[in-house]
Short mmCIF file of C-alpha atoms in Angstrom, two decimals:
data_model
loop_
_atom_site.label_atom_id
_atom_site.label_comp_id
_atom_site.label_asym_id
_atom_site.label_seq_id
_atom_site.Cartn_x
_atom_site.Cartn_y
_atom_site.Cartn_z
CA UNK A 1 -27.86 50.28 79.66
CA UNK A 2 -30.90 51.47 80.91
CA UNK A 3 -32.58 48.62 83.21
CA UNK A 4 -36.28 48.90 82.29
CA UNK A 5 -35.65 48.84 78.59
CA UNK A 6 -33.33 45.36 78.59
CA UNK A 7 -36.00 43.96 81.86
CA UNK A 8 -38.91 44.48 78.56
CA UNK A 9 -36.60 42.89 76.52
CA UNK A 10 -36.21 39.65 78.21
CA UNK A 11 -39.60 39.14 79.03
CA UNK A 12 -40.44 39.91 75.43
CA UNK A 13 -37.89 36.84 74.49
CA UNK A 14 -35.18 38.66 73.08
CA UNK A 15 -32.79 37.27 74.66
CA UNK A 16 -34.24 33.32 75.14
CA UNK A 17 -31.52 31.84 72.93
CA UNK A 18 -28.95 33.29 75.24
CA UNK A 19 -30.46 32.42 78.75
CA UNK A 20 -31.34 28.89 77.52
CA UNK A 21 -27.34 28.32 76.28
CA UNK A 22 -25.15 30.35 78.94
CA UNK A 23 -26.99 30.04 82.02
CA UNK A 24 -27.83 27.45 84.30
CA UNK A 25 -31.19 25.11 83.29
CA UNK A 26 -32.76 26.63 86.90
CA UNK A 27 -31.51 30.26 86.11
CA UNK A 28 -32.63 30.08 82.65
CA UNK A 29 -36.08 29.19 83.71
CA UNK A 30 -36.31 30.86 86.54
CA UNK A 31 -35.37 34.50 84.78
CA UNK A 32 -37.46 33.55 81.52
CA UNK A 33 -40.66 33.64 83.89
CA UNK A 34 -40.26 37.00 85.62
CA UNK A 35 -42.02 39.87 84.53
CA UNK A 36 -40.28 42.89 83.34
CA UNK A 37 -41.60 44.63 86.89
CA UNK A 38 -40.07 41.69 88.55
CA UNK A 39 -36.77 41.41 86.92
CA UNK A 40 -36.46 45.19 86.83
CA UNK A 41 -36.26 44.91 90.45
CA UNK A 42 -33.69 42.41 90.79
CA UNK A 43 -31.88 44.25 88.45
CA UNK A 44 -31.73 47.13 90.50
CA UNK A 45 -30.19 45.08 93.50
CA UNK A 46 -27.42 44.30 91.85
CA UNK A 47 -26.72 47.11 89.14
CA UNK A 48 -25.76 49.50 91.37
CA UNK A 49 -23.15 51.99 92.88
CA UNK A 50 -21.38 49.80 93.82
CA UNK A 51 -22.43 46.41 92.61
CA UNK A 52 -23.78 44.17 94.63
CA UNK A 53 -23.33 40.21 94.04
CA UNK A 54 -23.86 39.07 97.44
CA UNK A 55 -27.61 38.69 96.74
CA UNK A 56 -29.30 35.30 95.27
CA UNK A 57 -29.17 35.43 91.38
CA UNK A 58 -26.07 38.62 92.07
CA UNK A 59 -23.96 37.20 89.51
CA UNK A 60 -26.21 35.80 86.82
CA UNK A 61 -28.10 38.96 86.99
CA UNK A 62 -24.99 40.81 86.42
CA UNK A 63 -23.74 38.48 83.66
CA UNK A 64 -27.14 38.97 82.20
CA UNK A 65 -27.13 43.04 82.26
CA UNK A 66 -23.68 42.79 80.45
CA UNK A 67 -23.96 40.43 77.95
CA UNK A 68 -27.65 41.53 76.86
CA UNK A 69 -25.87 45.25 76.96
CA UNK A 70 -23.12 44.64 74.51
CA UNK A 71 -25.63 42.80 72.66
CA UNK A 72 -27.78 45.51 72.31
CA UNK A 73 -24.49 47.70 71.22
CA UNK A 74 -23.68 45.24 68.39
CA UNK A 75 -27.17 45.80 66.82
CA UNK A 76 -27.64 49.55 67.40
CA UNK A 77 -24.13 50.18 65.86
CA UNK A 78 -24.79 47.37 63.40
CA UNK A 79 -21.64 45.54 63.94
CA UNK A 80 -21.36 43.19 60.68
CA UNK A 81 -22.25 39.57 61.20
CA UNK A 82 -18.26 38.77 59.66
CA UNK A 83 -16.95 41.38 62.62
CA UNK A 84 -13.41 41.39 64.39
CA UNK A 85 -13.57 42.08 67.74
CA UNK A 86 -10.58 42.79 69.77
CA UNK A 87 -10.68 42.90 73.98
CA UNK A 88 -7.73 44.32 75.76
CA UNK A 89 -6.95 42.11 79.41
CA UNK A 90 -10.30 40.41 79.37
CA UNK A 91 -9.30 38.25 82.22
CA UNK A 92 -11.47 35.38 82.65
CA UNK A 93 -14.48 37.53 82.40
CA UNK A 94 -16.53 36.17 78.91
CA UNK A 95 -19.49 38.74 78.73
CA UNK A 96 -18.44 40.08 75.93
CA UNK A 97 -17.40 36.56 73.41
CA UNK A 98 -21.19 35.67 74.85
CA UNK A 99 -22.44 38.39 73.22
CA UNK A 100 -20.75 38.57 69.93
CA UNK A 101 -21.45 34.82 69.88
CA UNK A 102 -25.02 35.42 70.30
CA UNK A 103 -25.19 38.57 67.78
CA UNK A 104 -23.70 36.68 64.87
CA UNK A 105 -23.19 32.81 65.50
CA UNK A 106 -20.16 31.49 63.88
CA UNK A 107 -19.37 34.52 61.55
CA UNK A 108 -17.21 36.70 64.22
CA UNK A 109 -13.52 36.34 64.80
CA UNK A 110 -12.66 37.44 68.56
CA UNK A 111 -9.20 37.94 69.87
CA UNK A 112 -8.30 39.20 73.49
CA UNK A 113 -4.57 40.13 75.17
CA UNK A 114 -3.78 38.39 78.30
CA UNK A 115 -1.33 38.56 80.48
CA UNK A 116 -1.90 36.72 83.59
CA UNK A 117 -1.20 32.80 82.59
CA UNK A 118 -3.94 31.44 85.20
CA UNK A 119 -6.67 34.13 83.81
CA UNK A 120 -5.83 32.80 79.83
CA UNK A 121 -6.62 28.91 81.03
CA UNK A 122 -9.89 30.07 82.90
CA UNK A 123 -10.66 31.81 79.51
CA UNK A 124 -10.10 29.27 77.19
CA UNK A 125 -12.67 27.38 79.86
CA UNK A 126 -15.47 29.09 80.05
CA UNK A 127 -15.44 30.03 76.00
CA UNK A 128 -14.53 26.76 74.55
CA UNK A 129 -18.16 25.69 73.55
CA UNK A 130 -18.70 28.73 71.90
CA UNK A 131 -19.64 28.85 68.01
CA UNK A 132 -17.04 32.27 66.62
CA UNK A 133 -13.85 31.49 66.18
CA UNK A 134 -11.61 32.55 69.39
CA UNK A 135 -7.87 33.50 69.58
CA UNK A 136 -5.99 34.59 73.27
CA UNK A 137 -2.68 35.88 72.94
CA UNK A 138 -0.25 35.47 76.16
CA UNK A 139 1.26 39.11 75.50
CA UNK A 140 0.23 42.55 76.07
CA UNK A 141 -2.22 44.19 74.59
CA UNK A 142 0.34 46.97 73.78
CA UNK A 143 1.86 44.45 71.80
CA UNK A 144 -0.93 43.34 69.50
CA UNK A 145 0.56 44.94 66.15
CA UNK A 146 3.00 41.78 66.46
CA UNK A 147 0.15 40.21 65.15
CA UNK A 148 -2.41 41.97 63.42
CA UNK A 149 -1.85 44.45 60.97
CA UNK A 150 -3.67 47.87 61.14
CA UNK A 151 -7.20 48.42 60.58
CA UNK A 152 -8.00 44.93 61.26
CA UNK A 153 -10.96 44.82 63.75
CA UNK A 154 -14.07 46.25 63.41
CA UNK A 155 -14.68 47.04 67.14
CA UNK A 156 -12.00 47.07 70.38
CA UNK A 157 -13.91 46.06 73.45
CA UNK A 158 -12.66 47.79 76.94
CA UNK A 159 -14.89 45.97 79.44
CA UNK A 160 -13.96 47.02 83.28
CA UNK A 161 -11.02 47.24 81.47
CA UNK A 162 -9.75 50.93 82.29
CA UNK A 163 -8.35 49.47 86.03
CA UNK A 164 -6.49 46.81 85.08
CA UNK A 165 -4.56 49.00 82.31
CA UNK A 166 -3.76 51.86 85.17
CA UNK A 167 -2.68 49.10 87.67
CA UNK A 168 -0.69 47.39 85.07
CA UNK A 169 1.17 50.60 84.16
CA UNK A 170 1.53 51.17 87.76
CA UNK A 171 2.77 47.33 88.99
CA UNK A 172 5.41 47.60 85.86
CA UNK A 173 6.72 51.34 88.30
CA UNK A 174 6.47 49.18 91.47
CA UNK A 175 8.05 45.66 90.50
CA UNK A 176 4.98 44.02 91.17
CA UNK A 177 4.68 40.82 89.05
CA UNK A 178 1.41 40.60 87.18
CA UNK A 179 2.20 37.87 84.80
CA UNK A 180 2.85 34.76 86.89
CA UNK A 181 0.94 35.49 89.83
CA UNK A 182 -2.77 34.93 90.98
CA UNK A 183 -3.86 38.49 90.12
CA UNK A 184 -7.12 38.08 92.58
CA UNK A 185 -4.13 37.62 95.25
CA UNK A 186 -1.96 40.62 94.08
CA UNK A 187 -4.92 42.67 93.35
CA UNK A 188 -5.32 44.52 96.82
CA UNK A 189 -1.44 45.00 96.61
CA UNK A 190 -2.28 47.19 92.85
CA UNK A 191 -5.58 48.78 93.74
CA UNK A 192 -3.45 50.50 97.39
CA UNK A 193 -0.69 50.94 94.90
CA UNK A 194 -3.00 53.10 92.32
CA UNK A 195 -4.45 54.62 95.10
CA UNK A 196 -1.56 55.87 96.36
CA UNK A 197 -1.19 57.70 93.04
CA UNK A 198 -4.01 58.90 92.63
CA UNK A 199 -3.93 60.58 96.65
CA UNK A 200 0.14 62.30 95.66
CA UNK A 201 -1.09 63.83 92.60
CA UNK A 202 0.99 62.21 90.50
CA UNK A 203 -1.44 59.23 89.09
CA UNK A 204 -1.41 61.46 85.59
CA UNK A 205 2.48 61.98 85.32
CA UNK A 206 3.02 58.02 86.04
CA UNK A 207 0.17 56.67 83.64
CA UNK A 208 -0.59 58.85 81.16
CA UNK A 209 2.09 58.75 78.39
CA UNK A 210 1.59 54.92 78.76
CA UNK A 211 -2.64 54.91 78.88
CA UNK A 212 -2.32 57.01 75.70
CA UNK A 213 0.09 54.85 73.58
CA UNK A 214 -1.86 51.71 74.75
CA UNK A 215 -5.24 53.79 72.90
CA UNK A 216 -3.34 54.61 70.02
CA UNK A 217 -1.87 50.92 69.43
CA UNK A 218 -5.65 50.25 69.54
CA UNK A 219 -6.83 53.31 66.80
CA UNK A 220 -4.56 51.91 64.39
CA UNK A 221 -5.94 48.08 64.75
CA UNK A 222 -9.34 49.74 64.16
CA UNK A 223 -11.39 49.79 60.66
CA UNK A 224 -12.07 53.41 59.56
CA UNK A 225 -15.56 54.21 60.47
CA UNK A 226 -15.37 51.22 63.98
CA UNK A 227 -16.00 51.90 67.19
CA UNK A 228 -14.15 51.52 70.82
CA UNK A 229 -16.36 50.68 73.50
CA UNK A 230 -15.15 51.25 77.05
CA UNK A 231 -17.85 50.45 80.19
CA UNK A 232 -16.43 50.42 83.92
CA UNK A 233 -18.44 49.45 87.10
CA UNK A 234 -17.80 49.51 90.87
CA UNK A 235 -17.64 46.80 92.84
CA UNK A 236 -18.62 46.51 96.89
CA UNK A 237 -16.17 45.19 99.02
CA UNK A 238 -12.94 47.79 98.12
CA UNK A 239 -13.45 50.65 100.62
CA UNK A 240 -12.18 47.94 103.38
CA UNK A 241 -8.95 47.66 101.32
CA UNK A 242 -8.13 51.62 101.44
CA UNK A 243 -9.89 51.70 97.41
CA UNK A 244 -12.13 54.82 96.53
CA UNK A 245 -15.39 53.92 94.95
CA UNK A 246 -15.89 57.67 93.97
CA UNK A 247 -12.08 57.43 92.44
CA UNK A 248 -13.16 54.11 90.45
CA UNK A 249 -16.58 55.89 89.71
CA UNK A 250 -14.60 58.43 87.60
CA UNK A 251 -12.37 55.97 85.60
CA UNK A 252 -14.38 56.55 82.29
CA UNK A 253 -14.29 60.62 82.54
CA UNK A 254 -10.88 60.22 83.72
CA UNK A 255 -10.18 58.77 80.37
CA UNK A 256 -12.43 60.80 78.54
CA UNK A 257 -10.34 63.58 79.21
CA UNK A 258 -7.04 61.85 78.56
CA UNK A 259 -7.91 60.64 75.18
CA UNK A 260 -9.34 64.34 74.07
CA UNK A 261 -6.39 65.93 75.54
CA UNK A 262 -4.14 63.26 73.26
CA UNK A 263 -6.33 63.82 70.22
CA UNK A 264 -6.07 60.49 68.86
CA UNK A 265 -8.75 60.43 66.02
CA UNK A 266 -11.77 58.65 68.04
CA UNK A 267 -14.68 60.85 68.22
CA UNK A 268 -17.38 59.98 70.89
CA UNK A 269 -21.13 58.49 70.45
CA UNK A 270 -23.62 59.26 73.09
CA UNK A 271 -26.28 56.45 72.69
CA UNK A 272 -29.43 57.05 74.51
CA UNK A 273 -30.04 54.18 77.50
CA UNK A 274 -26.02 54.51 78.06
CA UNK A 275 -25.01 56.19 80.65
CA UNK A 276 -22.15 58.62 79.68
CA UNK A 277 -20.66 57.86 83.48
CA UNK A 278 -20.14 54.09 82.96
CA UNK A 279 -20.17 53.75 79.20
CA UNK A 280 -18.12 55.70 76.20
CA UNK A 281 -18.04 54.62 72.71
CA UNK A 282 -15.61 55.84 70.69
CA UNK A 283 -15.74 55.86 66.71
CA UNK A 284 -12.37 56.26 64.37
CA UNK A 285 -12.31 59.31 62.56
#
């Protein structure tokens, strides 16, 4: 979301309750006294193309933008306080439980797909003092009618999400094991392998049929009337690996495209402060 909006929010407070309980006492304090000029500006250092976390602060200043920015989601698209939110592969990353958390206390149910073994213990780490109630399922996400019925969630959450479903589709072509291994070890091995797609031509004939019944699996677990929200960022650091930042750049369009092509009942929301490049919400017909 647009930086000098959520920079006014924080020094305004909005987000006090959050800082205080998910960051560091010395972060906390330390990002509580800035200015919106100041923060702004540190902002900017990080939330960039590509991100930057090498810098002090880099990755509780990214945490912050996140978190604060599905925040600000829930509230303009008035997610109820009761909501079911679903995340497909959320890793170990816990931006987005943070937020709901925040948004409505101990009302929200959240339930997220994993995979990778090592990435479901790290999760279950970082989100265990948290107040909603939290369910991970060792299984993929394509799987996730085994245990919901439809129309059960009130929003699906994509967050950087849009890679690891193309280089899942991809490692299940090549053999690669994503499900016992360290993915962080493995990954370089999946992002050449995507590339490598991508550079043929043939990234579309491998990973679309897939991509698209993943998206519908996740229409039907939606409410009528709920939203899919995907974001994507670039990291630094991939270019050394043989990775295009201007190919990772264009993973929301890229599905954009794919899921008007498909026609799968989501119509889009353009919310001003979101950029269209990095964010697309999606609401069920």
């Amino acid at each position: 979301m647009d930086l000098n909006v959520l920079a006014k929010q924080v020094e305004a407070g909005k987000f006090e309750q959050l800082l205080v309980k998910q960051f560091p006492e010395e972060t906390a304090l330390r990002l509580g006294k800035m200015t919106a000029a100041e923060l702004e500006k540190e902002l900017k250092q990080v939330i960039r193309v590509p991100i930057q976390l090498s810098g002090e602060m880099g990755p509780e200043l990214f945490e912050l933008f996140y978190t604060a920015s599905w925040f600000n989601l829930f509230e303009r698209l008035a997610v109820p306080a009761n909501a079911m939110l679903f995340e497909i592969a959320a890793g170990d990353t816990v931006y987005i439980p943070k937020a709901l958390d925040a948004y409505t206390g101990k009302g929200a149910q959240y339930a997220t797909a994993n995979l990778n073994k090592e990435l479901s213990r790290n999760f279950r780490a970082k989100t265990a003092g948290l107040r909603i109630d939290i369910r991970v399922i060792e299984d993929d996400g394509a799987h996730i009618l085994n245990y919901y019925g439809g129309e059960s969630f009130d929003v699906i959450a994509l967050h950087h999400a849009l890679n690891d479903i193309i280089q899942t589709i991809i490692a299940s072509k090549e053999g690669i094991d994503t499900v016992n291994s360290n993915w962080w070890t493995i990954e370089p091995q999946l992002l050449q392998a995507v590339m490598d797609y991508y550079n043929r031509g043939e990234l579309k004939n491998a990973a679309y049929e897939s991509f698209i019944r993943i998206i519908s699996t996740l229409g039907r677990l939606l409410k009528q009337g709920g939203y899919m929200i995907f974001d994507n960022c670039t990291h630094a650091g991939y270019e050394k690996l043989g990775y295009s930042t201007e190919f990772h750049s264009s993973y929301i369009q890229l599905a954009r495209e794919w899921i008007q092509e498909a026609d799968v009942g989501l119509e889009e929301v353009k919310l001003e402060q979101y950029n269209s490049k990095w964010w697309m919400i999606l609401q069920k017909r």
